[in-house]
Short mmCIF file of C-alpha atoms in Angstrom, two decimals:
data_model
loop_
_atom_site.label_atom_id
_atom_site.label_comp_id
_atom_site.label_asym_id
_atom_site.label_seq_id
_atom_site.Cartn_x
_atom_site.Cartn_y
_atom_site.Cartn_z
CA MET I 28 -45.61 -121.62 199.20
CA GLY I 29 -45.84 -118.51 201.20
CA ALA I 30 -48.67 -117.49 203.40
CA GLU I 31 -51.98 -116.65 201.79
CA SER I 32 -52.81 -113.07 201.37
CA GLU I 33 -55.99 -111.96 202.93
CA PHE I 34 -56.42 -109.55 200.00
CA ALA I 35 -56.72 -112.70 197.58
CA ARG I 36 -58.52 -115.36 199.73
CA LEU I 37 -59.58 -117.81 197.25
CA GLU I 38 -63.30 -118.75 197.70
CA ALA I 39 -64.04 -120.80 194.75
CA VAL I 40 -62.68 -122.50 191.67
CA ARG I 41 -64.02 -124.90 188.89
CA ALA I 42 -62.95 -125.93 185.59
CA THR I 43 -64.98 -124.23 182.78
CA GLY I 44 -63.34 -125.61 179.55
CA GLU I 45 -60.19 -126.94 178.02
CA PHE I 46 -57.49 -125.84 180.34
CA ARG I 47 -59.59 -123.02 181.74
CA ILE I 48 -60.62 -122.33 185.25
CA TRP I 49 -62.85 -119.83 186.93
CA LEU I 50 -62.00 -118.35 190.21
CA ARG I 51 -63.61 -116.11 192.88
CA PHE I 52 -61.79 -114.17 195.44
CA ALA I 53 -63.13 -112.72 198.64
CA ASP I 54 -62.42 -109.03 197.49
CA GLY I 55 -65.02 -109.57 194.66
CA VAL I 56 -62.61 -110.26 191.93
CA GLU I 57 -63.71 -113.29 189.73
CA GLY I 58 -63.22 -114.63 186.20
CA GLU I 59 -61.67 -117.11 183.94
CA VAL I 60 -57.99 -118.02 183.67
CA ASP I 61 -56.68 -119.75 180.72
CA LEU I 62 -53.91 -122.26 181.68
CA SER I 63 -53.24 -123.74 178.33
CA ASP I 64 -49.76 -122.22 178.24
CA LEU I 65 -48.85 -124.61 181.07
CA ALA I 66 -50.68 -127.67 179.86
CA GLY I 67 -48.58 -130.62 178.47
CA HIS I 68 -45.49 -129.35 180.36
CA GLY I 69 -43.93 -131.35 183.24
CA VAL I 70 -46.37 -132.15 185.86
CA PHE I 71 -49.10 -130.34 183.88
CA GLU I 72 -49.07 -133.25 181.36
CA ALA I 73 -51.70 -134.81 183.79
CA TRP I 74 -54.17 -132.04 182.54
CA ARG I 75 -54.49 -133.83 179.25
CA ASP I 76 -56.74 -136.27 181.21
CA ARG I 77 -59.83 -134.14 181.07
CA ALA I 78 -61.41 -135.77 184.18
CA PHE I 79 -58.05 -134.89 185.98
CA PHE I 80 -58.35 -131.39 184.81
CA GLU I 81 -61.91 -131.02 186.01
CA SER I 82 -61.15 -132.31 189.41
CA VAL I 83 -59.68 -128.90 190.37
CA ARG I 84 -60.20 -127.89 194.01
CA ILE I 85 -59.08 -125.50 196.63
CA ASP I 86 -56.66 -127.61 198.91
CA GLU I 87 -55.94 -127.30 202.73
CA THR I 88 -53.36 -124.63 202.03
CA ARG I 89 -55.88 -122.64 199.91
CA ALA I 90 -53.77 -123.42 196.72
CA ILE I 91 -55.47 -124.53 193.49
CA ALA I 92 -54.82 -128.31 193.26
CA TRP I 93 -55.33 -131.29 191.39
CA GLY I 94 -54.91 -134.64 192.94
CA ASP I 95 -51.66 -134.65 195.06
CA THR I 96 -49.33 -133.86 192.37
CA VAL I 97 -50.26 -130.55 190.85
CA ASP I 98 -51.00 -127.10 192.43
CA LEU I 99 -50.81 -123.41 191.70
CA CYS I 100 -50.47 -120.49 193.87
CA ALA I 101 -53.80 -118.55 194.22
CA ASP I 102 -51.71 -115.24 194.48
CA ALA I 103 -50.14 -115.90 191.21
CA LEU I 104 -53.36 -116.59 189.51
CA TYR I 105 -54.96 -113.51 191.13
CA LEU I 106 -52.17 -111.52 189.34
CA ARG I 107 -52.88 -113.14 186.15
CA LEU I 108 -56.63 -112.52 186.43
CA THR I 109 -56.29 -108.93 187.43
CA GLY I 110 -53.16 -107.90 185.31
CA MET I 111 -51.74 -106.33 188.40
CA GLN I 112 -47.97 -106.44 188.89
CA PRO I 113 -46.48 -108.15 192.17
CA GLU I 114 -45.35 -104.77 193.45
CA GLN I 115 -48.99 -103.43 192.98
CA TYR I 116 -50.48 -106.43 194.81
CA LEU I 117 -47.71 -106.60 197.60
CA PRO I 118 -46.09 -103.18 197.95
CA GLY I 119 -43.80 -104.57 200.53
CA LEU I 120 -41.98 -106.33 197.46
CA GLN I 121 -40.46 -102.96 196.51
CA VAL I 122 -38.85 -102.50 199.85
CA GLU I 123 -37.54 -106.09 200.09
CA ALA I 124 -36.18 -105.76 196.55
CA ALA I 125 -34.31 -102.48 197.38
CA ARG I 126 -32.62 -104.25 200.36
CA ALA I 127 -31.32 -107.15 198.31
#
């Protein structure tokens, strides 16, 4: 996992329903993200236990985490929540892609 972007510093997370979480970021962006497309696949099988899914928290690396086995990148969920493309969020990506 890369360094956390200051733009998308995650401040709060909580489960709000079946495979849905609410997020709030320091820049004022907040809202619900539906994670049902991940549920039941690989490590996300653990979410079928409702109590486990509801145990969502921000871990020491500022990732969205469940237990010690499942985590999601806050930046990826920021993109999902806002509908932004990676190059809009991190303009430096275009430069790096051009060098590749």
